[in-house]
Amino acid sequence: MTASAEGQPYAVAVPKGYRIGRWEVREPLASGAFATVYAARNTLPGTELPPTAALKFLPTGTRTPRQLHHLRELAEREVELLERLRAPRLIRMHETLTVEDPDHPELDGATVLVLERAEGSLDTLLDKTPAPASGPALLAEICQGLSQLHHAGWVHGDLKPGNVLLMKDGSVRLADFNMAAELEGTHAYSPAFTTPDYTPPELLWPEVSERGTRIRPTADIWAYGVLAHVVLTGTYPLPGATTEARTDAAMRYSRGAEELRLSPRLPAVWRQIIADCLSRTHQERATHDALTLLRRAEEAAGATRSARLPRLRPRRWRRPALVAAITAALLAAAGTVTYANLRDEGPSYGYHRCPFPSVCFFSEQNGNGEMCAWEESDPDWLSGSETCAWTADRPVKSIFYNGDESTGMGGVAYYRGRDYTPLGTDITRPNARMRTGCTGQHAQGNLAGTYAPRSHQLIQHCGDVAPGGS
């Protein structure tokens, strides 16, 4: 993600001084095709959260249904990884929020990731100082982050200088995980696009299924080789003045029609490391995993050898459909900790209390506090056989739709009024936005916590207009 060019509209334009939760928006930091990041100030100092942060706004409530599905999928990927993994070289997420502001339809429904504040990106550093003296040390830390990610069973899917952040102390954090994917055996599935200059040849023209592109950790290994060559020499390892020319060269190289000609400016100690990362095929690259590369990079950089990663706890059993489904979720934050040994003391999660197949609403964030659970729609939470009395005077702060995909009901829409009707300011929302909100199957996440819904209705997709006038 790079800074928005002067005069270029941001993916999400947020006015300075705008408030969401405890955070006040300040100046824009960076913008990409699908999100904009703003500096933010904590208006409630003295709490467990830092005085400043970076707010990543994803427009998950203001696009066409097809765009919304895609944007929510990207948000889901990033939130799930950041909620489940806490490691020193991965950017930390403090909380997630959803904008509830019908008076500003361009923001209403947006997903906001509250991230630790970085000083800049590797991309910005390279623009100012090609082949910086700190390059080898930075590469060792980047490889450490990649090793942490792969050890936890995830593939980044879009490793490049713009997605490497530099902290105030000069250390590295990997970021932008909206292309990240969790491994299912030897493979993972990621959206069908990435950054061509950092994409291995076998994925430049991939076979794309309804689940996306099948990728392996070796895709990140290739990207690391390209990134290392750029950091150390200021040039790409494959010839060409344009991205198209370089991708053509990559395809010729993969077929054996062209040799790999690394820059003569490349330090000798890094030459074989990068050549191994840029092996022609996945099979050749697979012999050089991230941990092996980390030890070689640390030695090449003269860096202190990092501690050995702890053994992972056994993975809890999860329904195959939960692993397989990439739902149109507004937010997702998995409650099962896969890589508990790398987590620091973060928030606790109570989503596991939600029985299958139900939709559950909670009085506190992260699935904590009091819970109400239903297996079907409910036109009035405060009457009938299943009531949710606490919502009469307290807001809902988190939700989990632990649904059954065989029913075809892929979303749950909720409303401030009874009988699936809008109430108050909700009436200003056109069409499907008249509902207060909507969440997809298997999605867990925090809400703004400023309203108490009165009814909810199971629907086919969150992008659809729900039956009953919503």
Short mmCIF file of C-alpha atoms in Angstrom, two decimals:
data_model
loop_
_atom_site.label_atom_id
_atom_site.label_comp_id
_atom_site.label_asym_id
_atom_site.label_seq_id
_atom_site.Cartn_x
_atom_site.Cartn_y
_atom_site.Cartn_z
CA MET A 1 0.00 0.00 0.00
CA THR A 2 1.49 3.32 -1.01
CA ALA A 3 0.69 6.93 -0.31
CA SER A 4 -2.08 8.32 -2.47
CA ALA A 5 -0.85 10.57 -5.25
CA GLU A 6 -1.82 14.23 -5.03
CA GLY A 7 -5.29 14.72 -6.45
CA GLN A 8 -6.03 10.98 -6.55
CA PRO A 9 -9.15 10.05 -4.56
CA TYR A 10 -8.66 7.79 -1.59
CA ALA A 11 -10.34 4.38 -1.47
CA VAL A 12 -12.16 5.64 1.63
CA ALA A 13 -12.23 9.39 2.23
CA VAL A 14 -12.56 10.15 5.94
CA PRO A 15 -12.58 13.78 7.16
CA LYS A 16 -10.01 14.86 9.71
CA GLY A 17 -11.52 14.86 13.17
CA TYR A 18 -14.00 12.05 12.41
CA ARG A 19 -14.63 9.88 15.48
CA ILE A 20 -15.16 6.13 15.64
CA GLY A 21 -15.14 4.53 19.06
CA ARG A 22 -12.35 6.09 21.07
CA TRP A 23 -10.38 7.09 17.97
CA GLU A 24 -10.18 10.49 16.28
CA VAL A 25 -9.01 10.43 12.66
CA ARG A 26 -6.01 12.60 11.81
CA GLU A 27 -3.98 12.79 8.57
CA PRO A 28 -4.01 10.08 5.85
CA LEU A 29 -0.97 7.81 5.85
CA ALA A 30 -1.42 5.60 2.78
CA SER A 31 -4.00 4.39 0.30
CA GLY A 32 -4.39 1.43 -2.01
CA ALA A 33 -7.06 0.10 -4.32
CA PHE A 34 -9.21 -1.29 -1.51
CA ALA A 35 -8.35 0.57 1.68
CA THR A 36 -7.07 3.82 3.11
CA VAL A 37 -5.00 4.14 6.31
CA TYR A 38 -5.25 7.16 8.58
CA ALA A 39 -3.34 8.23 11.66
CA ALA A 40 -5.55 8.32 14.72
CA ARG A 41 -5.49 9.70 18.26
CA ASN A 42 -6.87 7.86 21.28
CA THR A 43 -9.37 10.18 22.94
CA LEU A 44 -9.50 8.02 26.08
CA PRO A 45 -5.89 8.01 27.32
CA GLY A 46 -4.87 5.89 30.26
CA THR A 47 -6.53 2.77 28.89
CA GLU A 48 -4.83 -0.42 27.72
CA LEU A 49 -4.71 0.92 24.16
CA PRO A 50 -1.88 3.19 22.92
CA PRO A 51 -2.23 6.97 22.49
CA THR A 52 -1.90 6.70 18.71
CA ALA A 53 -2.76 4.09 16.10
CA ALA A 54 -3.32 3.57 12.38
CA LEU A 55 -6.93 3.09 11.23
CA LYS A 56 -7.36 1.00 8.10
CA PHE A 57 -10.76 1.74 6.52
CA LEU A 58 -12.17 -0.86 4.13
CA PRO A 59 -15.36 0.23 2.30
CA THR A 60 -17.30 -2.95 3.11
CA GLY A 61 -20.67 -1.22 3.18
CA THR A 62 -20.71 1.17 0.23
CA ARG A 63 -20.14 -0.74 -3.00
CA THR A 64 -22.09 -2.95 -5.41
CA PRO A 65 -23.00 -6.47 -4.17
CA ARG A 66 -20.17 -8.05 -6.17
CA GLN A 67 -17.64 -5.50 -4.91
CA LEU A 68 -18.96 -5.92 -1.37
CA HIS A 69 -18.48 -9.67 -1.50
CA HIS A 70 -14.89 -9.23 -2.61
CA LEU A 71 -14.08 -6.47 -0.09
CA ARG A 72 -15.61 -8.39 2.78
CA GLU A 73 -13.57 -11.43 1.80
CA LEU A 74 -10.40 -9.32 1.92
CA ALA A 75 -11.41 -7.88 5.30
CA GLU A 76 -12.20 -11.36 6.58
CA ARG A 77 -8.79 -12.72 5.63
CA GLU A 78 -6.87 -9.91 7.28
CA VAL A 79 -8.94 -9.79 10.46
CA GLU A 80 -8.82 -13.55 10.92
CA LEU A 81 -5.04 -13.69 10.67
CA LEU A 82 -4.43 -10.66 12.89
CA GLU A 83 -6.84 -11.91 15.55
CA ARG A 84 -5.29 -15.37 15.63
CA LEU A 85 -1.57 -14.58 15.35
CA ARG A 86 0.49 -12.34 17.57
CA ALA A 87 4.17 -12.49 16.61
CA PRO A 88 6.98 -9.93 16.92
CA ARG A 89 7.37 -9.40 13.16
CA LEU A 90 3.66 -9.18 12.28
CA ILE A 91 1.81 -5.89 12.62
CA ARG A 92 -0.46 -5.94 15.67
CA MET A 93 -4.19 -5.26 15.54
CA HIS A 94 -5.67 -3.67 18.66
CA GLU A 95 -9.36 -3.98 17.76
CA THR A 96 -11.86 -3.98 14.90
CA LEU A 97 -14.79 -1.62 14.49
CA THR A 98 -17.70 -1.16 12.11
CA VAL A 99 -18.86 2.33 11.14
CA GLU A 100 -22.56 2.84 11.95
CA ASP A 101 -23.26 6.25 10.43
CA PRO A 102 -26.28 6.49 8.10
CA ASP A 103 -25.74 10.25 7.84
CA HIS A 104 -22.48 9.52 6.00
CA PRO A 105 -23.45 6.77 3.52
CA GLU A 106 -19.98 6.74 1.99
CA LEU A 107 -18.63 5.51 5.35
CA ASP A 108 -21.61 3.61 6.72
CA GLY A 109 -20.82 -0.07 7.09
CA ALA A 110 -17.06 0.33 6.60
CA THR A 111 -14.78 -2.10 8.43
CA VAL A 112 -12.04 -0.40 10.45
CA LEU A 113 -8.90 -2.20 11.59
CA VAL A 114 -7.12 -0.44 14.47
CA LEU A 115 -3.44 -1.26 13.95
CA GLU A 116 -0.23 -0.32 15.69
CA ARG A 117 1.27 2.80 14.17
CA ALA A 118 4.33 2.45 11.93
CA GLU A 119 6.70 5.19 10.85
CA GLY A 120 6.68 4.24 7.18
CA SER A 121 7.11 1.40 4.72
CA LEU A 122 10.07 -0.30 3.08
CA ASP A 123 8.70 0.93 -0.24
CA THR A 124 9.03 4.56 0.90
CA LEU A 125 12.54 3.94 2.21
CA LEU A 126 13.64 2.41 -1.10
CA ASP A 127 12.20 5.37 -3.03
CA LYS A 128 14.38 7.69 -0.98
CA THR A 129 17.43 5.45 -0.61
CA PRO A 130 17.87 2.62 -3.14
CA ALA A 131 19.97 -0.24 -1.75
CA PRO A 132 20.11 1.20 1.81
CA ALA A 133 22.95 0.22 4.12
CA SER A 134 20.41 -1.27 6.54
CA GLY A 135 19.12 -3.60 3.80
CA PRO A 136 20.70 -6.87 5.02
CA ALA A 137 19.45 -6.37 8.59
CA LEU A 138 15.96 -5.55 7.31
CA LEU A 139 15.96 -8.65 5.11
CA ALA A 140 16.81 -10.83 8.11
CA GLU A 141 13.84 -9.41 10.03
CA ILE A 142 11.52 -9.78 7.03
CA CYS A 143 12.52 -13.43 6.75
CA GLN A 144 11.88 -13.82 10.48
CA GLY A 145 8.33 -12.54 9.98
CA LEU A 146 7.86 -14.91 7.04
CA SER A 147 9.12 -17.80 9.14
CA GLN A 148 6.66 -16.92 11.92
CA LEU A 149 3.81 -16.76 9.42
CA HIS A 150 4.65 -20.08 7.73
CA HIS A 151 5.26 -21.79 11.06
CA ALA A 152 1.71 -20.86 12.06
CA GLY A 153 0.35 -22.39 8.85
CA TRP A 154 -0.33 -19.26 6.79
CA VAL A 155 0.86 -17.94 3.42
CA HIS A 156 1.15 -14.14 3.01
CA GLY A 157 0.33 -14.12 -0.69
CA ASP A 158 1.45 -10.54 -1.41
CA LEU A 159 4.90 -9.99 0.07
CA LYS A 160 6.43 -6.81 -1.37
CA PRO A 161 8.11 -3.63 -0.05
CA GLY A 162 4.80 -1.78 0.30
CA ASN A 163 3.58 -4.47 2.70
CA VAL A 164 6.66 -4.30 4.92
CA LEU A 165 6.29 -1.61 7.59
CA LEU A 166 9.09 0.07 9.53
CA MET A 167 8.52 0.95 13.18
CA LYS A 168 9.88 3.92 15.10
CA ASP A 169 12.84 1.88 16.35
CA GLY A 170 13.67 0.80 12.78
CA SER A 171 12.40 -2.75 13.18
CA VAL A 172 10.23 -4.54 10.63
CA ARG A 173 6.59 -5.65 10.67
CA LEU A 174 4.85 -7.59 7.91
CA ALA A 175 1.42 -6.14 7.12
CA ASP A 176 -1.52 -6.15 4.69
CA PHE A 177 -2.80 -9.70 5.07
CA ASN A 178 -5.92 -9.41 2.91
CA MET A 179 -4.39 -11.93 0.47
CA ALA A 180 -3.22 -14.23 3.25
CA ALA A 181 -4.55 -17.77 3.40
CA GLU A 182 -4.39 -20.60 5.89
CA LEU A 183 -2.87 -23.83 4.68
CA GLU A 184 -5.09 -26.86 4.22
CA GLY A 185 -2.41 -29.51 4.08
CA THR A 186 0.11 -28.38 1.45
CA HIS A 187 -2.04 -25.69 -0.20
CA ALA A 188 -4.03 -22.59 0.57
CA TYR A 189 -6.50 -20.55 -1.48
CA SER A 190 -6.10 -16.85 -2.13
CA PRO A 191 -7.97 -14.26 -4.25
CA ALA A 192 -7.11 -14.52 -7.93
CA PHE A 193 -4.79 -11.54 -8.17
CA THR A 194 -1.54 -10.30 -6.61
CA THR A 195 1.46 -8.12 -7.55
CA PRO A 196 2.99 -9.50 -10.80
CA ASP A 197 6.61 -8.50 -10.11
CA TYR A 198 6.56 -10.60 -6.92
CA THR A 199 4.50 -13.53 -8.26
CA PRO A 200 6.19 -16.86 -9.08
CA PRO A 201 5.92 -17.98 -12.74
CA GLU A 202 3.49 -20.81 -12.00
CA LEU A 203 0.98 -18.30 -10.60
CA LEU A 204 1.22 -15.66 -13.34
CA TRP A 205 -1.45 -17.50 -15.33
CA PRO A 206 -3.00 -19.79 -12.71
CA GLU A 207 -6.05 -21.97 -12.79
CA VAL A 208 -8.68 -20.15 -10.72
CA SER A 209 -11.47 -22.07 -8.98
CA GLU A 210 -14.48 -20.65 -7.17
CA ARG A 211 -12.30 -20.62 -4.03
CA GLY A 212 -9.57 -18.57 -5.69
CA THR A 213 -6.00 -19.43 -6.66
CA ARG A 214 -4.27 -22.42 -5.08
CA ILE A 215 -0.98 -21.24 -3.58
CA ARG A 216 1.83 -22.71 -1.48
CA PRO A 217 4.43 -21.24 0.89
CA THR A 218 6.90 -21.33 -2.02
CA ALA A 219 5.02 -18.35 -3.51
CA ASP A 220 6.26 -16.29 -0.55
CA ILE A 221 9.77 -17.72 -0.99
CA TRP A 222 9.86 -16.44 -4.58
CA ALA A 223 8.54 -13.05 -3.49
CA TYR A 224 11.23 -12.86 -0.81
CA GLY A 225 13.91 -13.51 -3.43
CA VAL A 226 12.62 -10.68 -5.62
CA LEU A 227 12.32 -8.36 -2.62
CA ALA A 228 15.83 -9.15 -1.42
CA HIS A 229 17.27 -8.41 -4.87
CA VAL A 230 15.41 -5.08 -4.99
CA VAL A 231 16.55 -4.12 -1.47
CA LEU A 232 20.20 -4.99 -2.08
CA THR A 233 20.62 -3.69 -5.64
CA GLY A 234 17.73 -1.34 -6.39
CA THR A 235 16.75 -3.48 -9.40
CA TYR A 236 14.52 -6.44 -10.21
CA PRO A 237 16.22 -9.81 -10.77
CA LEU A 238 14.54 -10.39 -14.15
CA PRO A 239 15.13 -8.02 -17.09
CA GLY A 240 12.62 -5.57 -18.45
CA ALA A 241 11.70 -1.91 -18.21
CA THR A 242 8.03 -2.63 -17.48
CA THR A 243 6.10 -5.10 -15.35
CA GLU A 244 4.82 -6.81 -18.49
CA ALA A 245 8.34 -7.27 -19.85
CA ARG A 246 9.55 -8.67 -16.53
CA THR A 247 6.67 -11.14 -16.26
CA ASP A 248 7.39 -12.31 -19.82
CA ALA A 249 11.01 -12.83 -18.78
CA ALA A 250 9.84 -14.80 -15.73
CA MET A 251 7.78 -17.11 -17.93
CA ARG A 252 10.72 -17.68 -20.31
CA TYR A 253 12.97 -18.35 -17.33
CA SER A 254 10.53 -20.90 -15.89
CA ARG A 255 10.48 -22.77 -19.20
CA GLY A 256 14.28 -22.88 -19.34
CA ALA A 257 14.42 -20.49 -22.29
CA GLU A 258 16.29 -17.83 -20.31
CA GLU A 259 18.90 -17.93 -17.56
CA LEU A 260 18.71 -16.07 -14.29
CA ARG A 261 21.16 -13.17 -14.45
CA LEU A 262 21.43 -11.60 -11.01
CA SER A 263 22.84 -8.10 -10.69
CA PRO A 264 26.67 -7.88 -10.39
CA ARG A 265 26.02 -5.39 -7.56
CA LEU A 266 24.52 -8.20 -5.47
CA PRO A 267 26.76 -9.02 -2.48
CA ALA A 268 28.28 -12.47 -2.94
CA VAL A 269 26.97 -13.72 0.40
CA TRP A 270 23.38 -13.12 -0.77
CA ARG A 271 23.73 -14.42 -4.33
CA GLN A 272 23.04 -18.10 -3.62
CA ILE A 273 20.23 -17.29 -1.16
CA ILE A 274 18.38 -15.27 -3.80
CA ALA A 275 19.11 -17.81 -6.54
CA ASP A 276 17.56 -20.54 -4.37
CA CYS A 277 14.47 -18.40 -3.69
CA LEU A 278 14.11 -17.82 -7.42
CA SER A 279 14.36 -21.47 -8.43
CA ARG A 280 12.37 -22.14 -11.59
CA THR A 281 9.75 -24.46 -10.14
CA HIS A 282 7.76 -24.89 -6.98
CA GLN A 283 9.41 -28.28 -6.42
CA GLU A 284 12.90 -26.77 -6.47
CA ARG A 285 11.88 -23.91 -4.18
CA ALA A 286 10.23 -26.30 -1.72
CA THR A 287 13.65 -27.50 -0.55
CA HIS A 288 14.32 -24.02 0.88
CA ASP A 289 11.70 -23.32 3.55
CA ALA A 290 11.38 -20.05 5.46
CA LEU A 291 13.18 -21.29 8.57
CA THR A 292 16.18 -22.50 6.54
CA LEU A 293 16.28 -19.19 4.68
CA LEU A 294 16.02 -17.30 7.96
CA ARG A 295 19.19 -18.92 9.31
CA ARG A 296 21.03 -18.17 6.08
CA ALA A 297 19.75 -14.57 5.98
CA GLU A 298 20.76 -13.96 9.60
CA GLU A 299 24.25 -15.27 8.87
CA ALA A 300 24.53 -13.18 5.69
CA ALA A 301 23.37 -10.05 7.55
CA GLY A 302 25.59 -10.69 10.56
CA ALA A 303 22.45 -10.59 12.69
CA THR A 304 21.93 -12.31 16.02
CA ARG A 305 20.34 -15.71 15.56
CA SER A 306 16.65 -15.48 16.50
CA ALA A 307 15.13 -17.84 19.03
CA ARG A 308 13.73 -21.13 17.85
CA LEU A 309 9.98 -21.00 17.39
CA PRO A 310 7.99 -23.02 19.93
CA ARG A 311 6.19 -26.20 18.93
CA LEU A 312 2.60 -25.53 17.98
CA ARG A 313 -0.20 -26.86 20.11
CA PRO A 314 -2.39 -29.46 18.42
CA ARG A 315 -4.96 -27.85 16.17
CA ARG A 316 -8.52 -28.11 17.45
CA TRP A 317 -10.94 -29.98 15.23
CA ARG A 318 -13.08 -27.77 13.04
CA ARG A 319 -15.81 -28.70 10.61
CA PRO A 320 -14.41 -29.05 7.06
CA ALA A 321 -16.97 -26.54 5.84
CA LEU A 322 -15.60 -23.92 8.21
CA VAL A 323 -12.14 -24.39 6.72
CA ALA A 324 -13.46 -24.48 3.18
CA ALA A 325 -15.98 -21.64 3.15
CA ILE A 326 -14.87 -18.10 2.33
CA THR A 327 -18.10 -16.31 3.21
CA ALA A 328 -19.29 -12.81 2.45
CA ALA A 329 -18.58 -11.72 5.99
CA LEU A 330 -18.60 -8.19 7.29
CA LEU A 331 -16.01 -9.20 9.88
CA ALA A 332 -14.38 -12.44 10.89
CA ALA A 333 -12.16 -13.07 13.86
CA ALA A 334 -11.59 -16.71 14.73
CA GLY A 335 -11.93 -17.61 18.40
CA THR A 336 -9.84 -20.79 18.22
CA VAL A 337 -6.17 -20.00 18.81
CA THR A 338 -4.03 -22.01 16.42
CA TYR A 339 -0.69 -20.42 17.27
CA ALA A 340 -1.18 -19.74 20.95
CA ASN A 341 2.54 -19.90 21.77
CA LEU A 342 3.30 -16.77 19.75
CA ARG A 343 0.47 -14.71 21.22
CA ASP A 344 1.11 -12.12 23.86
CA GLU A 345 -1.50 -11.30 26.47
CA GLY A 346 -4.28 -10.20 24.15
CA PRO A 347 -8.04 -10.19 24.63
CA SER A 348 -9.91 -13.35 25.58
CA TYR A 349 -12.59 -14.79 23.31
CA GLY A 350 -15.93 -16.36 24.13
CA TYR A 351 -17.25 -17.20 20.66
CA HIS A 352 -16.87 -20.93 21.40
CA ARG A 353 -20.00 -20.70 23.58
CA CYS A 354 -22.18 -20.18 20.50
CA PRO A 355 -23.83 -23.55 19.70
CA PHE A 356 -24.03 -24.93 16.17
CA PRO A 357 -26.09 -24.05 14.15
CA SER A 358 -26.96 -20.68 15.69
CA VAL A 359 -26.49 -16.96 15.41
CA CYS A 360 -25.27 -15.45 18.68
CA PHE A 361 -25.16 -11.86 19.92
CA PHE A 362 -23.01 -10.81 22.89
CA SER A 363 -23.07 -7.91 25.34
CA GLU A 364 -19.27 -7.52 25.26
CA GLN A 365 -16.62 -7.55 22.55
CA ASN A 366 -14.92 -10.75 21.34
CA GLY A 367 -17.90 -12.98 22.21
CA ASN A 368 -17.79 -12.17 25.93
CA GLY A 369 -20.47 -11.09 28.39
CA GLU A 370 -24.09 -12.20 28.12
CA MET A 371 -25.15 -14.18 25.05
CA CYS A 372 -28.38 -14.73 23.15
CA ALA A 373 -28.52 -17.57 20.60
CA TRP A 374 -31.12 -18.53 17.97
CA GLU A 375 -31.19 -21.23 15.32
CA GLU A 376 -33.73 -19.34 13.20
CA SER A 377 -35.03 -15.84 12.59
CA ASP A 378 -36.64 -13.96 15.47
CA PRO A 379 -39.06 -11.07 14.80
CA ASP A 380 -38.87 -9.75 18.39
CA TRP A 381 -36.07 -10.49 20.82
CA LEU A 382 -38.08 -9.25 23.79
CA SER A 383 -41.09 -11.56 23.41
CA GLY A 384 -41.81 -15.18 22.53
CA SER A 385 -40.24 -18.43 23.72
CA GLU A 386 -36.63 -17.21 23.34
CA THR A 387 -36.02 -13.74 24.69
CA CYS A 388 -32.93 -11.56 25.00
CA ALA A 389 -33.89 -9.31 27.89
CA TRP A 390 -30.53 -7.60 28.32
CA THR A 391 -30.80 -5.94 24.89
CA ALA A 392 -33.70 -3.81 26.16
CA ASP A 393 -31.22 -1.37 27.68
CA ARG A 394 -27.74 -2.53 26.56
CA PRO A 395 -26.12 -2.53 23.10
CA VAL A 396 -24.82 -5.56 21.22
CA LYS A 397 -21.03 -5.48 20.94
CA SER A 398 -20.13 -8.66 19.04
CA ILE A 399 -21.71 -11.37 16.90
CA PHE A 400 -21.02 -14.89 15.66
CA TYR A 401 -23.06 -16.60 12.94
CA ASN A 402 -22.18 -20.25 13.55
CA GLY A 403 -24.54 -21.31 10.77
CA ASP A 404 -25.26 -24.44 8.78
CA GLU A 405 -24.28 -23.95 5.13
CA SER A 406 -26.64 -26.71 3.99
CA THR A 407 -29.62 -24.43 4.64
CA GLY A 408 -28.53 -21.94 1.98
CA MET A 409 -28.94 -19.09 4.47
CA GLY A 410 -25.52 -17.49 4.12
CA GLY A 411 -26.24 -14.25 6.00
CA VAL A 412 -28.05 -12.91 9.02
CA ALA A 413 -29.47 -9.38 8.83
CA TYR A 414 -30.36 -7.57 12.05
CA TYR A 415 -32.59 -4.56 12.71
CA ARG A 416 -33.27 -2.00 15.39
CA GLY A 417 -37.03 -2.51 14.97
CA ARG A 418 -39.20 -5.59 15.54
CA ASP A 419 -40.48 -7.68 12.59
CA TYR A 420 -37.30 -6.98 10.56
CA THR A 421 -38.02 -3.28 10.16
CA PRO A 422 -35.78 -0.22 10.35
CA LEU A 423 -36.12 2.18 13.22
CA GLY A 424 -35.13 5.79 13.66
CA THR A 425 -32.24 6.84 11.45
CA ASP A 426 -32.20 3.42 9.78
CA ILE A 427 -35.11 4.56 7.64
CA THR A 428 -32.73 6.78 5.66
CA ARG A 429 -30.89 3.76 4.30
CA PRO A 430 -31.94 2.71 0.78
CA ASN A 431 -32.69 -0.91 -0.11
CA ALA A 432 -30.59 -3.48 1.76
CA ARG A 433 -28.89 -0.80 3.83
CA MET A 434 -32.17 -0.19 5.67
CA ARG A 435 -31.14 -2.99 7.99
CA THR A 436 -28.81 -2.15 10.83
CA GLY A 437 -26.23 -4.65 9.69
CA CYS A 438 -25.55 -8.09 8.21
CA THR A 439 -23.03 -10.84 8.93
CA GLY A 440 -22.07 -13.94 6.94
CA GLN A 441 -21.86 -17.55 8.06
CA HIS A 442 -18.93 -18.42 10.33
CA ALA A 443 -18.14 -14.72 10.76
CA GLN A 444 -17.11 -13.49 14.20
CA GLY A 445 -16.43 -9.88 14.99
CA ASN A 446 -16.97 -6.78 17.07
CA LEU A 447 -19.67 -4.22 16.35
CA ALA A 448 -19.62 -0.52 17.13
CA GLY A 449 -21.65 -1.25 20.27
CA THR A 450 -23.90 1.79 19.95
CA TYR A 451 -27.28 0.14 19.29
CA ALA A 452 -29.46 -2.75 20.49
CA PRO A 453 -31.08 -4.75 17.66
CA ARG A 454 -34.63 -5.96 18.22
CA SER A 455 -34.95 -8.60 15.48
CA HIS A 456 -32.85 -10.65 13.07
CA GLN A 457 -33.57 -12.62 9.91
CA LEU A 458 -31.64 -15.33 8.10
CA ILE A 459 -31.14 -14.50 4.40
CA GLN A 460 -29.30 -16.06 1.48
CA HIS A 461 -26.52 -13.47 1.16
CA CYS A 462 -25.63 -10.23 2.91
CA GLY A 463 -25.41 -8.52 -0.49
CA ASP A 464 -29.04 -9.35 -1.23
CA VAL A 465 -32.18 -7.45 -0.28
CA ALA A 466 -33.66 -9.51 2.53
CA PRO A 467 -37.29 -10.63 2.33
CA GLY A 468 -39.71 -8.67 4.41
CA GLY A 469 -38.96 -5.28 2.92
CA SER A 470 -35.31 -4.92 3.88
#
